[in-house]
């Protein structure tokens, strides 16, 4: 009897932006190398459709994932491919994250068409970004910078930059590099100052929990990067405990030390950049999840709970 999982076509659900499609094709390439047939299915999400409001105004839970998750439930797709930083902090019980792909460089960067652009502490420039975290950290470290809302895919944002809507763009290096725009990078933020959002730089693969176990294992074997996975377990535990999606200014970065330990640093910054909470913990890989929880509980206990309360009150939540 033939092994059906070996001949099944894996329907890969993805958003339709060029970067999302790059990620989906990266997944498809690995699955095909493992002997699986693939087909890419483009699904539009709320985050793609509503571009005239900032993310915190349209709700942070599942903005870029909800419609893809519907496809997982109705069987129109077998897996959903996401930027890991866009995945909501808690996954519905009937779904699971089966793989985290090898992480790209995690830094935030500045893009400009002016090669002489310099970002200094007293710079009075307008920087386009749609990230609450980036806006808050800019206010902390570059208090004279003005931020401007910059929604849309990378190509749309670059067109706005070309049109003079801002002097520069602030983005994740990973997406810029994957789209081939790294020649426009004029500034790279140190990752220990501008700590990235949980998951930044990795691609997450989601499936239904009841997917055939053998197929699920094939997906994991083909796509999952063990070192990245353990780091994202820690970061996502932090995010889940903070009860924050991509619209709160939290940050977390886990790495593996030379001795194979997990080291996680992270925290929270107030919207005005005036309050900045930070800590760092280290432990065995088996403790990755508990380290993320410990970091979040420490930050919340030092006043992070009040910062989040203030943010939600300001937004009328």
PDB file of C-alpha atoms in Angstrom:
ATOM      1  CA  UNK A   1       0.000   0.000   0.000  1.00  0.00           C
ATOM      2  CA  UNK A   2       1.317   3.427  -0.945  1.00  0.00           C
ATOM      3  CA  UNK A   3       2.227   5.997   1.686  1.00  0.00           C
ATOM      4  CA  UNK A   4      -0.341   8.745   1.099  1.00  0.00           C
ATOM      5  CA  UNK A   5       1.626  11.361   3.023  1.00  0.00           C
ATOM      6  CA  UNK A   6       4.477  10.976   0.516  1.00  0.00           C
ATOM      7  CA  UNK A   7       2.294  11.896  -2.453  1.00  0.00           C
ATOM      8  CA  UNK A   8      -0.055  14.403  -0.833  1.00  0.00           C
ATOM      9  CA  UNK A   9       0.194  17.965  -2.143  1.00  0.00           C
ATOM     10  CA  UNK A  10       0.800  20.356   0.744  1.00  0.00           C
ATOM     11  CA  UNK A  11      -1.335  23.480   0.335  1.00  0.00           C
ATOM     12  CA  UNK A  12       0.659  26.386   1.776  1.00  0.00           C
ATOM     13  CA  UNK A  13      -1.415  29.350   2.948  1.00  0.00           C
ATOM     14  CA  UNK A  14       0.211  32.777   2.807  1.00  0.00           C
ATOM     15  CA  UNK A  15      -0.497  36.474   2.580  1.00  0.00           C
ATOM     16  CA  UNK A  16       0.012  37.957  -0.865  1.00  0.00           C
ATOM     17  CA  UNK A  17       2.791  40.496  -0.322  1.00  0.00           C
ATOM     18  CA  UNK A  18       6.138  39.914  -2.028  1.00  0.00           C
ATOM     19  CA  UNK A  19       7.807  39.252   1.333  1.00  0.00           C
ATOM     20  CA  UNK A  20       5.083  36.808   2.422  1.00  0.00           C
ATOM     21  CA  UNK A  21       5.420  35.001  -0.904  1.00  0.00           C
ATOM     22  CA  UNK A  22       9.216  34.872  -0.482  1.00  0.00           C
ATOM     23  CA  UNK A  23       8.623  33.140   2.865  1.00  0.00           C
ATOM     24  CA  UNK A  24       6.063  30.748   1.386  1.00  0.00           C
ATOM     25  CA  UNK A  25       8.410  29.822  -1.465  1.00  0.00           C
ATOM     26  CA  UNK A  26      11.237  29.262   1.044  1.00  0.00           C
ATOM     27  CA  UNK A  27       8.942  26.793   2.819  1.00  0.00           C
ATOM     28  CA  UNK A  28       7.917  25.186  -0.484  1.00  0.00           C
ATOM     29  CA  UNK A  29      11.561  24.730  -1.531  1.00  0.00           C
ATOM     30  CA  UNK A  30      12.389  22.876   1.681  1.00  0.00           C
ATOM     31  CA  UNK A  31       9.303  20.676   1.438  1.00  0.00           C
ATOM     32  CA  UNK A  32      10.021  19.827  -2.197  1.00  0.00           C
ATOM     33  CA  UNK A  33      13.607  18.951  -1.261  1.00  0.00           C
ATOM     34  CA  UNK A  34      12.089  16.532   1.266  1.00  0.00           C
ATOM     35  CA  UNK A  35      10.028  14.898  -1.485  1.00  0.00           C
ATOM     36  CA  UNK A  36       6.677  16.618  -0.894  1.00  0.00           C
ATOM     37  CA  UNK A  37       4.567  18.304  -3.563  1.00  0.00           C
ATOM     38  CA  UNK A  38       3.389  21.833  -2.749  1.00  0.00           C
ATOM     39  CA  UNK A  39       0.916  24.437  -3.876  1.00  0.00           C
ATOM     40  CA  UNK A  40       0.790  28.049  -2.669  1.00  0.00           C
ATOM     41  CA  UNK A  41      -2.616  29.499  -1.727  1.00  0.00           C
ATOM     42  CA  UNK A  42      -2.815  33.286  -1.285  1.00  0.00           C
ATOM     43  CA  UNK A  43      -5.191  34.535   1.411  1.00  0.00           C
ATOM     44  CA  UNK A  44      -5.841  38.207   2.222  1.00  0.00           C
ATOM     45  CA  UNK A  45      -5.898  39.121   5.941  1.00  0.00           C
ATOM     46  CA  UNK A  46      -7.458  41.977   7.878  1.00  0.00           C
ATOM     47  CA  UNK A  47      -3.987  43.493   8.266  1.00  0.00           C
ATOM     48  CA  UNK A  48      -3.609  43.563   4.478  1.00  0.00           C
ATOM     49  CA  UNK A  49      -7.045  45.032   3.864  1.00  0.00           C
ATOM     50  CA  UNK A  50      -7.085  47.864   6.434  1.00  0.00           C
ATOM     51  CA  UNK A  51      -4.171  50.175   5.691  1.00  0.00           C
ATOM     52  CA  UNK A  52      -5.567  53.538   6.811  1.00  0.00           C
ATOM     53  CA  UNK A  53      -5.264  52.747  10.538  1.00  0.00           C
ATOM     54  CA  UNK A  54      -2.352  51.766  12.766  1.00  0.00           C
ATOM     55  CA  UNK A  55      -2.204  48.182  14.029  1.00  0.00           C
ATOM     56  CA  UNK A  56      -3.179  49.129  17.573  1.00  0.00           C
ATOM     57  CA  UNK A  57      -6.369  50.742  16.198  1.00  0.00           C
ATOM     58  CA  UNK A  58      -7.573  47.594  14.408  1.00  0.00           C
ATOM     59  CA  UNK A  59      -6.732  45.157  17.218  1.00  0.00           C
ATOM     60  CA  UNK A  60      -3.562  43.190  17.711  1.00  0.00           C
ATOM     61  CA  UNK A  61      -4.861  39.637  17.901  1.00  0.00           C
ATOM     62  CA  UNK A  62      -4.593  37.764  14.622  1.00  0.00           C
ATOM     63  CA  UNK A  63      -4.470  40.846  12.394  1.00  0.00           C
ATOM     64  CA  UNK A  64      -2.195  39.012   9.957  1.00  0.00           C
ATOM     65  CA  UNK A  65      -3.143  35.426  10.833  1.00  0.00           C
ATOM     66  CA  UNK A  66      -6.878  35.024  11.467  1.00  0.00           C
ATOM     67  CA  UNK A  67      -7.987  34.371   7.883  1.00  0.00           C
ATOM     68  CA  UNK A  68      -5.121  31.913   7.374  1.00  0.00           C
ATOM     69  CA  UNK A  69      -6.227  30.049  10.490  1.00  0.00           C
ATOM     70  CA  UNK A  70      -9.738  29.750   9.055  1.00  0.00           C
ATOM     71  CA  UNK A  71      -8.132  27.985   6.076  1.00  0.00           C
ATOM     72  CA  UNK A  72      -6.359  25.549   8.393  1.00  0.00           C
ATOM     73  CA  UNK A  73      -9.674  24.687  10.028  1.00  0.00           C
ATOM     74  CA  UNK A  74     -11.690  24.200   6.854  1.00  0.00           C
ATOM     75  CA  UNK A  75      -8.934  22.206   5.175  1.00  0.00           C
ATOM     76  CA  UNK A  76      -8.386  24.570   2.247  1.00  0.00           C
ATOM     77  CA  UNK A  77      -4.752  24.811   3.361  1.00  0.00           C
ATOM     78  CA  UNK A  78      -2.533  22.345   5.251  1.00  0.00           C
ATOM     79  CA  UNK A  79      -0.059  24.847   6.686  1.00  0.00           C
ATOM     80  CA  UNK A  80       0.032  28.606   7.146  1.00  0.00           C
ATOM     81  CA  UNK A  81       3.264  30.557   6.811  1.00  0.00           C
ATOM     82  CA  UNK A  82       3.743  33.680   8.945  1.00  0.00           C
ATOM     83  CA  UNK A  83       6.432  36.127   9.939  1.00  0.00           C
ATOM     84  CA  UNK A  84       6.979  34.791  13.461  1.00  0.00           C
ATOM     85  CA  UNK A  85       6.729  38.273  14.979  1.00  0.00           C
ATOM     86  CA  UNK A  86       3.194  38.649  13.535  1.00  0.00           C
ATOM     87  CA  UNK A  87       1.823  35.532  15.238  1.00  0.00           C
ATOM     88  CA  UNK A  88      -0.488  36.320  18.162  1.00  0.00           C
ATOM     89  CA  UNK A  89       0.881  35.460  21.597  1.00  0.00           C
ATOM     90  CA  UNK A  90      -1.624  32.621  22.222  1.00  0.00           C
ATOM     91  CA  UNK A  91      -2.455  30.060  19.542  1.00  0.00           C
ATOM     92  CA  UNK A  92      -6.004  28.587  19.484  1.00  0.00           C
ATOM     93  CA  UNK A  93      -6.122  25.118  21.060  1.00  0.00           C
ATOM     94  CA  UNK A  94      -7.016  23.362  17.802  1.00  0.00           C
ATOM     95  CA  UNK A  95      -3.936  24.775  16.030  1.00  0.00           C
ATOM     96  CA  UNK A  96      -0.189  24.611  16.668  1.00  0.00           C
ATOM     97  CA  UNK A  97       3.110  26.055  15.498  1.00  0.00           C
ATOM     98  CA  UNK A  98       4.860  23.042  14.009  1.00  0.00           C
ATOM     99  CA  UNK A  99       8.108  24.737  12.951  1.00  0.00           C
ATOM    100  CA  UNK A 100      10.257  27.848  13.235  1.00  0.00           C
ATOM    101  CA  UNK A 101      12.659  28.284  10.336  1.00  0.00           C
ATOM    102  CA  UNK A 102      16.263  29.347  10.778  1.00  0.00           C
ATOM    103  CA  UNK A 103      16.415  32.927  11.929  1.00  0.00           C
ATOM    104  CA  UNK A 104      17.868  35.767   9.869  1.00  0.00           C
ATOM    105  CA  UNK A 105      19.835  38.634  11.441  1.00  0.00           C
ATOM    106  CA  UNK A 106      17.468  40.223  13.979  1.00  0.00           C
ATOM    107  CA  UNK A 107      18.396  43.928  13.934  1.00  0.00           C
ATOM    108  CA  UNK A 108      16.186  46.901  13.131  1.00  0.00           C
ATOM    109  CA  UNK A 109      17.590  49.086  10.353  1.00  0.00           C
ATOM    110  CA  UNK A 110      17.062  52.491   8.738  1.00  0.00           C
ATOM    111  CA  UNK A 111      16.542  52.790   4.973  1.00  0.00           C
ATOM    112  CA  UNK A 112      17.042  55.968   2.986  1.00  0.00           C
ATOM    113  CA  UNK A 113      17.579  56.912  -0.645  1.00  0.00           C
ATOM    114  CA  UNK A 114      20.119  59.427   0.655  1.00  0.00           C
ATOM    115  CA  UNK A 115      23.398  57.511   1.176  1.00  0.00           C
ATOM    116  CA  UNK A 116      24.683  60.341   3.400  1.00  0.00           C
ATOM    117  CA  UNK A 117      21.757  60.048   5.843  1.00  0.00           C
ATOM    118  CA  UNK A 118      22.999  59.988   9.424  1.00  0.00           C
ATOM    119  CA  UNK A 119      20.923  59.208  12.488  1.00  0.00           C
ATOM    120  CA  UNK A 120      22.303  60.941  15.578  1.00  0.00           C
ATOM    121  CA  UNK A 121      20.810  61.603  19.008  1.00  0.00           C
ATOM    122  CA  UNK A 122      19.843  65.192  18.140  1.00  0.00           C
ATOM    123  CA  UNK A 123      18.598  64.355  14.603  1.00  0.00           C
ATOM    124  CA  UNK A 124      15.396  66.163  13.666  1.00  0.00           C
ATOM    125  CA  UNK A 125      14.086  63.867  10.969  1.00  0.00           C
ATOM    126  CA  UNK A 126      10.829  62.084  10.132  1.00  0.00           C
ATOM    127  CA  UNK A 127      11.066  58.300  10.225  1.00  0.00           C
ATOM    128  CA  UNK A 128       8.310  56.068   8.876  1.00  0.00           C
ATOM    129  CA  UNK A 129       7.348  53.034  10.958  1.00  0.00           C
ATOM    130  CA  UNK A 130       4.151  51.193  11.871  1.00  0.00           C
ATOM    131  CA  UNK A 131       5.681  49.500  14.930  1.00  0.00           C
ATOM    132  CA  UNK A 132       4.640  50.644  18.411  1.00  0.00           C
ATOM    133  CA  UNK A 133       7.916  49.255  19.814  1.00  0.00           C
ATOM    134  CA  UNK A 134      10.086  51.096  17.290  1.00  0.00           C
ATOM    135  CA  UNK A 135       8.244  54.392  17.845  1.00  0.00           C
ATOM    136  CA  UNK A 136       8.680  54.127  21.623  1.00  0.00           C
ATOM    137  CA  UNK A 137      12.378  53.203  21.425  1.00  0.00           C
ATOM    138  CA  UNK A 138      13.040  56.050  18.996  1.00  0.00           C
ATOM    139  CA  UNK A 139      11.445  58.436  21.507  1.00  0.00           C
ATOM    140  CA  UNK A 140      13.773  57.077  24.184  1.00  0.00           C
ATOM    141  CA  UNK A 141      17.056  57.139  22.269  1.00  0.00           C
ATOM    142  CA  UNK A 142      16.353  59.822  19.620  1.00  0.00           C
ATOM    143  CA  UNK A 143      13.940  62.275  21.303  1.00  0.00           C
ATOM    144  CA  UNK A 144      14.024  64.807  18.443  1.00  0.00           C
ATOM    145  CA  UNK A 145      12.928  62.306  15.812  1.00  0.00           C
ATOM    146  CA  UNK A 146       9.336  62.498  14.555  1.00  0.00           C
ATOM    147  CA  UNK A 147       7.663  59.241  13.582  1.00  0.00           C
ATOM    148  CA  UNK A 148       5.066  58.879  10.833  1.00  0.00           C
ATOM    149  CA  UNK A 149       2.676  55.962  10.357  1.00  0.00           C
ATOM    150  CA  UNK A 150       3.876  53.676   7.588  1.00  0.00           C
ATOM    151  CA  UNK A 151       1.498  50.776   6.857  1.00  0.00           C
ATOM    152  CA  UNK A 152       1.580  48.584   3.787  1.00  0.00           C
ATOM    153  CA  UNK A 153       4.044  46.172   2.245  1.00  0.00           C
ATOM    154  CA  UNK A 154       7.717  47.012   1.804  1.00  0.00           C
ATOM    155  CA  UNK A 155       7.311  48.237  -1.765  1.00  0.00           C
ATOM    156  CA  UNK A 156       4.425  50.543  -0.758  1.00  0.00           C
ATOM    157  CA  UNK A 157       6.498  51.984   2.090  1.00  0.00           C
ATOM    158  CA  UNK A 158       9.481  52.562  -0.175  1.00  0.00           C
ATOM    159  CA  UNK A 159       7.234  54.433  -2.611  1.00  0.00           C
ATOM    160  CA  UNK A 160       6.048  56.666   0.253  1.00  0.00           C
ATOM    161  CA  UNK A 161       9.699  57.279   1.125  1.00  0.00           C
ATOM    162  CA  UNK A 162      10.467  58.150  -2.497  1.00  0.00           C
ATOM    163  CA  UNK A 163       7.475  60.508  -2.505  1.00  0.00           C
ATOM    164  CA  UNK A 164       8.988  62.392   0.457  1.00  0.00           C
ATOM    165  CA  UNK A 165       6.420  61.437   3.104  1.00  0.00           C
ATOM    166  CA  UNK A 166       9.369  60.831   5.478  1.00  0.00           C
ATOM    167  CA  UNK A 167      13.151  61.122   5.484  1.00  0.00           C
ATOM    168  CA  UNK A 168      13.818  57.454   6.220  1.00  0.00           C
ATOM    169  CA  UNK A 169      12.130  54.133   6.976  1.00  0.00           C
ATOM    170  CA  UNK A 170      12.690  51.884   9.991  1.00  0.00           C
ATOM    171  CA  UNK A 171      12.254  48.176   9.315  1.00  0.00           C
ATOM    172  CA  UNK A 172      13.498  44.711  10.243  1.00  0.00           C
ATOM    173  CA  UNK A 173      16.717  43.748   8.499  1.00  0.00           C
ATOM    174  CA  UNK A 174      15.325  40.300   7.638  1.00  0.00           C
ATOM    175  CA  UNK A 175      12.579  41.576   5.330  1.00  0.00           C
ATOM    176  CA  UNK A 176      14.827  44.202   3.751  1.00  0.00           C
ATOM    177  CA  UNK A 177      17.514  41.609   3.024  1.00  0.00           C
ATOM    178  CA  UNK A 178      15.061  39.008   1.700  1.00  0.00           C
ATOM    179  CA  UNK A 179      13.608  41.557  -0.708  1.00  0.00           C
ATOM    180  CA  UNK A 180      17.048  42.675  -1.892  1.00  0.00           C
ATOM    181  CA  UNK A 181      16.912  46.261  -0.611  1.00  0.00           C
ATOM    182  CA  UNK A 182      19.886  46.013   1.744  1.00  0.00           C
ATOM    183  CA  UNK A 183      21.802  48.533  -0.404  1.00  0.00           C
ATOM    184  CA  UNK A 184      19.418  51.183   1.015  1.00  0.00           C
ATOM    185  CA  UNK A 185      20.408  50.459   4.637  1.00  0.00           C
ATOM    186  CA  UNK A 186      22.104  53.535   6.130  1.00  0.00           C
ATOM    187  CA  UNK A 187      21.933  52.632   9.830  1.00  0.00           C
ATOM    188  CA  UNK A 188      21.795  49.372  11.796  1.00  0.00           C
ATOM    189  CA  UNK A 189      20.541  49.569  15.383  1.00  0.00           C
ATOM    190  CA  UNK A 190      22.501  47.530  17.935  1.00  0.00           C
ATOM    191  CA  UNK A 191      20.362  44.591  19.051  1.00  0.00           C
ATOM    192  CA  UNK A 192      21.190  45.132  22.724  1.00  0.00           C
ATOM    193  CA  UNK A 193      19.671  48.655  22.599  1.00  0.00           C
ATOM    194  CA  UNK A 194      16.872  48.236  20.063  1.00  0.00           C
ATOM    195  CA  UNK A 195      15.961  44.723  21.169  1.00  0.00           C
ATOM    196  CA  UNK A 196      13.685  43.250  18.501  1.00  0.00           C
ATOM    197  CA  UNK A 197      10.102  42.076  18.796  1.00  0.00           C
ATOM    198  CA  UNK A 198       9.647  38.465  19.894  1.00  0.00           C
ATOM    199  CA  UNK A 199      10.171  36.233  16.861  1.00  0.00           C
ATOM    200  CA  UNK A 200      11.693  38.885  14.590  1.00  0.00           C
ATOM    201  CA  UNK A 201      13.707  37.358  11.751  1.00  0.00           C
ATOM    202  CA  UNK A 202      12.106  33.895  11.798  1.00  0.00           C
ATOM    203  CA  UNK A 203       9.327  32.313   9.753  1.00  0.00           C
ATOM    204  CA  UNK A 204       6.672  30.362  11.673  1.00  0.00           C
ATOM    205  CA  UNK A 205       4.709  27.451  10.196  1.00  0.00           C
ATOM    206  CA  UNK A 206       1.278  26.694  11.645  1.00  0.00           C
ATOM    207  CA  UNK A 207      -0.964  23.672  11.165  1.00  0.00           C
ATOM    208  CA  UNK A 208      -4.105  22.087  12.588  1.00  0.00           C
ATOM    209  CA  UNK A 209      -3.379  20.080  15.738  1.00  0.00           C
ATOM    210  CA  UNK A 210      -5.239  17.085  14.253  1.00  0.00           C
ATOM    211  CA  UNK A 211      -3.090  16.949  11.100  1.00  0.00           C
ATOM    212  CA  UNK A 212      -1.889  13.394  10.434  1.00  0.00           C
ATOM    213  CA  UNK A 213       0.993  12.748  12.867  1.00  0.00           C
ATOM    214  CA  UNK A 214       3.244  11.297  10.176  1.00  0.00           C
ATOM    215  CA  UNK A 215       2.777  14.330   7.929  1.00  0.00           C
ATOM    216  CA  UNK A 216       3.280  16.661  10.862  1.00  0.00           C
ATOM    217  CA  UNK A 217       6.601  14.979  11.598  1.00  0.00           C
ATOM    218  CA  UNK A 218       7.647  15.301   7.953  1.00  0.00           C
ATOM    219  CA  UNK A 219       6.894  19.024   8.096  1.00  0.00           C
ATOM    220  CA  UNK A 220       8.886  19.427  11.295  1.00  0.00           C
ATOM    221  CA  UNK A 221      11.838  17.455   9.951  1.00  0.00           C
ATOM    222  CA  UNK A 222      11.936  19.521   6.752  1.00  0.00           C
ATOM    223  CA  UNK A 223      11.310  22.985   8.162  1.00  0.00           C
ATOM    224  CA  UNK A 224      12.171  23.309  11.849  1.00  0.00           C
ATOM    225  CA  UNK A 225      15.509  24.779  12.954  1.00  0.00           C
ATOM    226  CA  UNK A 226      16.211  23.436  16.447  1.00  0.00           C
ATOM    227  CA  UNK A 227      18.247  26.391  17.763  1.00  0.00           C
ATOM    228  CA  UNK A 228      15.757  28.952  16.468  1.00  0.00           C
ATOM    229  CA  UNK A 229      12.877  26.882  17.873  1.00  0.00           C
ATOM    230  CA  UNK A 230      14.177  26.841  21.448  1.00  0.00           C
ATOM    231  CA  UNK A 231      14.836  30.602  21.325  1.00  0.00           C
ATOM    232  CA  UNK A 232      11.349  31.356  20.035  1.00  0.00           C
ATOM    233  CA  UNK A 233       9.778  29.140  22.694  1.00  0.00           C
ATOM    234  CA  UNK A 234      11.384  31.438  25.280  1.00  0.00           C
ATOM    235  CA  UNK A 235      10.427  34.658  23.478  1.00  0.00           C
ATOM    236  CA  UNK A 236       6.837  33.591  22.877  1.00  0.00           C
ATOM    237  CA  UNK A 237       6.457  32.531  26.525  1.00  0.00           C
ATOM    238  CA  UNK A 238       7.540  36.078  27.431  1.00  0.00           C
ATOM    239  CA  UNK A 239       5.024  37.578  24.994  1.00  0.00           C
ATOM    240  CA  UNK A 240       2.195  35.319  26.167  1.00  0.00           C
ATOM    241  CA  UNK A 241       2.817  36.168  29.821  1.00  0.00           C
ATOM    242  CA  UNK A 242       2.910  39.891  28.994  1.00  0.00           C
ATOM    243  CA  UNK A 243      -0.439  39.330  27.242  1.00  0.00           C
ATOM    244  CA  UNK A 244       0.764  41.478  24.412  1.00  0.00           C
ATOM    245  CA  UNK A 245       0.604  41.150  20.666  1.00  0.00           C
ATOM    246  CA  UNK A 246       2.491  43.188  18.105  1.00  0.00           C
ATOM    247  CA  UNK A 247       0.799  46.423  19.221  1.00  0.00           C
ATOM    248  CA  UNK A 248       2.490  46.789  22.615  1.00  0.00           C
ATOM    249  CA  UNK A 249       6.055  48.126  22.926  1.00  0.00           C
ATOM    250  CA  UNK A 250       7.583  44.967  24.396  1.00  0.00           C
ATOM    251  CA  UNK A 251      10.756  43.330  23.143  1.00  0.00           C
ATOM    252  CA  UNK A 252      12.551  40.032  23.701  1.00  0.00           C
ATOM    253  CA  UNK A 253      15.528  38.253  22.205  1.00  0.00           C
ATOM    254  CA  UNK A 254      16.716  34.780  23.159  1.00  0.00           C
ATOM    255  CA  UNK A 255      20.047  33.379  21.995  1.00  0.00           C
ATOM    256  CA  UNK A 256      22.095  30.272  22.703  1.00  0.00           C
ATOM    257  CA  UNK A 257      25.397  30.754  24.509  1.00  0.00           C
ATOM    258  CA  UNK A 258      28.654  29.011  23.584  1.00  0.00           C
ATOM    259  CA  UNK A 259      27.881  26.528  26.382  1.00  0.00           C
ATOM    260  CA  UNK A 260      24.466  25.757  24.854  1.00  0.00           C
ATOM    261  CA  UNK A 261      22.447  27.650  27.468  1.00  0.00           C
ATOM    262  CA  UNK A 262      19.460  29.850  26.607  1.00  0.00           C
ATOM    263  CA  UNK A 263      19.949  33.545  27.343  1.00  0.00           C
ATOM    264  CA  UNK A 264      16.899  35.806  27.074  1.00  0.00           C
ATOM    265  CA  UNK A 265      16.861  39.586  27.409  1.00  0.00           C
ATOM    266  CA  UNK A 266      13.873  41.832  27.038  1.00  0.00           C
ATOM    267  CA  UNK A 267      11.423  44.218  28.567  1.00  0.00           C
ATOM    268  CA  UNK A 268       8.941  46.981  27.929  1.00  0.00           C
ATOM    269  CA  UNK A 269       9.055  50.686  27.138  1.00  0.00           C
ATOM    270  CA  UNK A 270       6.309  53.269  27.663  1.00  0.00           C
ATOM    271  CA  UNK A 271       4.836  54.898  24.556  1.00  0.00           C
ATOM    272  CA  UNK A 272       6.647  58.180  25.288  1.00  0.00           C
ATOM    273  CA  UNK A 273       9.966  56.387  25.790  1.00  0.00           C
ATOM    274  CA  UNK A 274      10.348  57.746  29.326  1.00  0.00           C
ATOM    275  CA  UNK A 275      10.020  54.418  31.187  1.00  0.00           C
ATOM    276  CA  UNK A 276      12.232  51.559  30.063  1.00  0.00           C
ATOM    277  CA  UNK A 277      12.203  48.221  31.883  1.00  0.00           C
ATOM    278  CA  UNK A 278      14.794  45.569  31.071  1.00  0.00           C
ATOM    279  CA  UNK A 279      16.211  42.321  32.443  1.00  0.00           C
ATOM    280  CA  UNK A 280      18.088  39.228  31.343  1.00  0.00           C
ATOM    281  CA  UNK A 281      18.025  35.566  32.394  1.00  0.00           C
ATOM    282  CA  UNK A 282      19.929  32.436  31.460  1.00  0.00           C
ATOM    283  CA  UNK A 283      19.279  28.727  31.908  1.00  0.00           C
ATOM    284  CA  UNK A 284      19.225  25.294  30.297  1.00  0.00           C
ATOM    285  CA  UNK A 285      17.416  24.775  26.996  1.00  0.00           C
ATOM    286  CA  UNK A 286      14.800  22.650  28.779  1.00  0.00           C
ATOM    287  CA  UNK A 287      13.929  25.790  30.787  1.00  0.00           C
ATOM    288  CA  UNK A 288      13.356  27.984  27.708  1.00  0.00           C
ATOM    289  CA  UNK A 289       9.640  28.472  28.316  1.00  0.00           C
ATOM    290  CA  UNK A 290       9.981  29.097  32.050  1.00  0.00           C
ATOM    291  CA  UNK A 291      12.783  31.627  31.389  1.00  0.00           C
ATOM    292  CA  UNK A 292      10.470  33.614  29.120  1.00  0.00           C
ATOM    293  CA  UNK A 293       7.728  33.531  31.751  1.00  0.00           C
ATOM    294  CA  UNK A 294      10.194  34.604  34.462  1.00  0.00           C
ATOM    295  CA  UNK A 295      11.389  37.555  32.380  1.00  0.00           C
ATOM    296  CA  UNK A 296       7.826  38.739  31.743  1.00  0.00           C
ATOM    297  CA  UNK A 297       6.764  38.336  35.369  1.00  0.00           C
ATOM    298  CA  UNK A 298       9.836  40.299  36.482  1.00  0.00           C
ATOM    299  CA  UNK A 299       9.065  43.136  34.049  1.00  0.00           C
ATOM    300  CA  UNK A 300       5.383  43.223  35.030  1.00  0.00           C
ATOM    301  CA  UNK A 301       6.318  43.229  38.720  1.00  0.00           C
ATOM    302  CA  UNK A 302       8.622  46.218  38.286  1.00  0.00           C
ATOM    303  CA  UNK A 303       5.905  48.462  36.914  1.00  0.00           C
ATOM    304  CA  UNK A 304       5.285  46.905  33.516  1.00  0.00           C
ATOM    305  CA  UNK A 305       1.719  46.083  34.522  1.00  0.00           C
ATOM    306  CA  UNK A 306       1.077  49.796  35.085  1.00  0.00           C
ATOM    307  CA  UNK A 307       2.691  50.765  31.758  1.00  0.00           C
ATOM    308  CA  UNK A 308       0.400  48.299  29.966  1.00  0.00           C
ATOM    309  CA  UNK A 309      -2.616  49.550  31.928  1.00  0.00           C
ATOM    310  CA  UNK A 310      -1.787  53.127  30.897  1.00  0.00           C
ATOM    311  CA  UNK A 311      -1.381  52.119  27.246  1.00  0.00           C
ATOM    312  CA  UNK A 312      -4.740  50.332  27.217  1.00  0.00           C
ATOM    313  CA  UNK A 313      -6.454  53.268  28.939  1.00  0.00           C
ATOM    314  CA  UNK A 314      -4.974  55.663  26.385  1.00  0.00           C
ATOM    315  CA  UNK A 315      -6.362  53.498  23.591  1.00  0.00           C
ATOM    316  CA  UNK A 316      -9.739  53.109  25.261  1.00  0.00           C
ATOM    317  CA  UNK A 317      -9.417  49.327  25.572  1.00  0.00           C
TER     318      UNK A 317
END
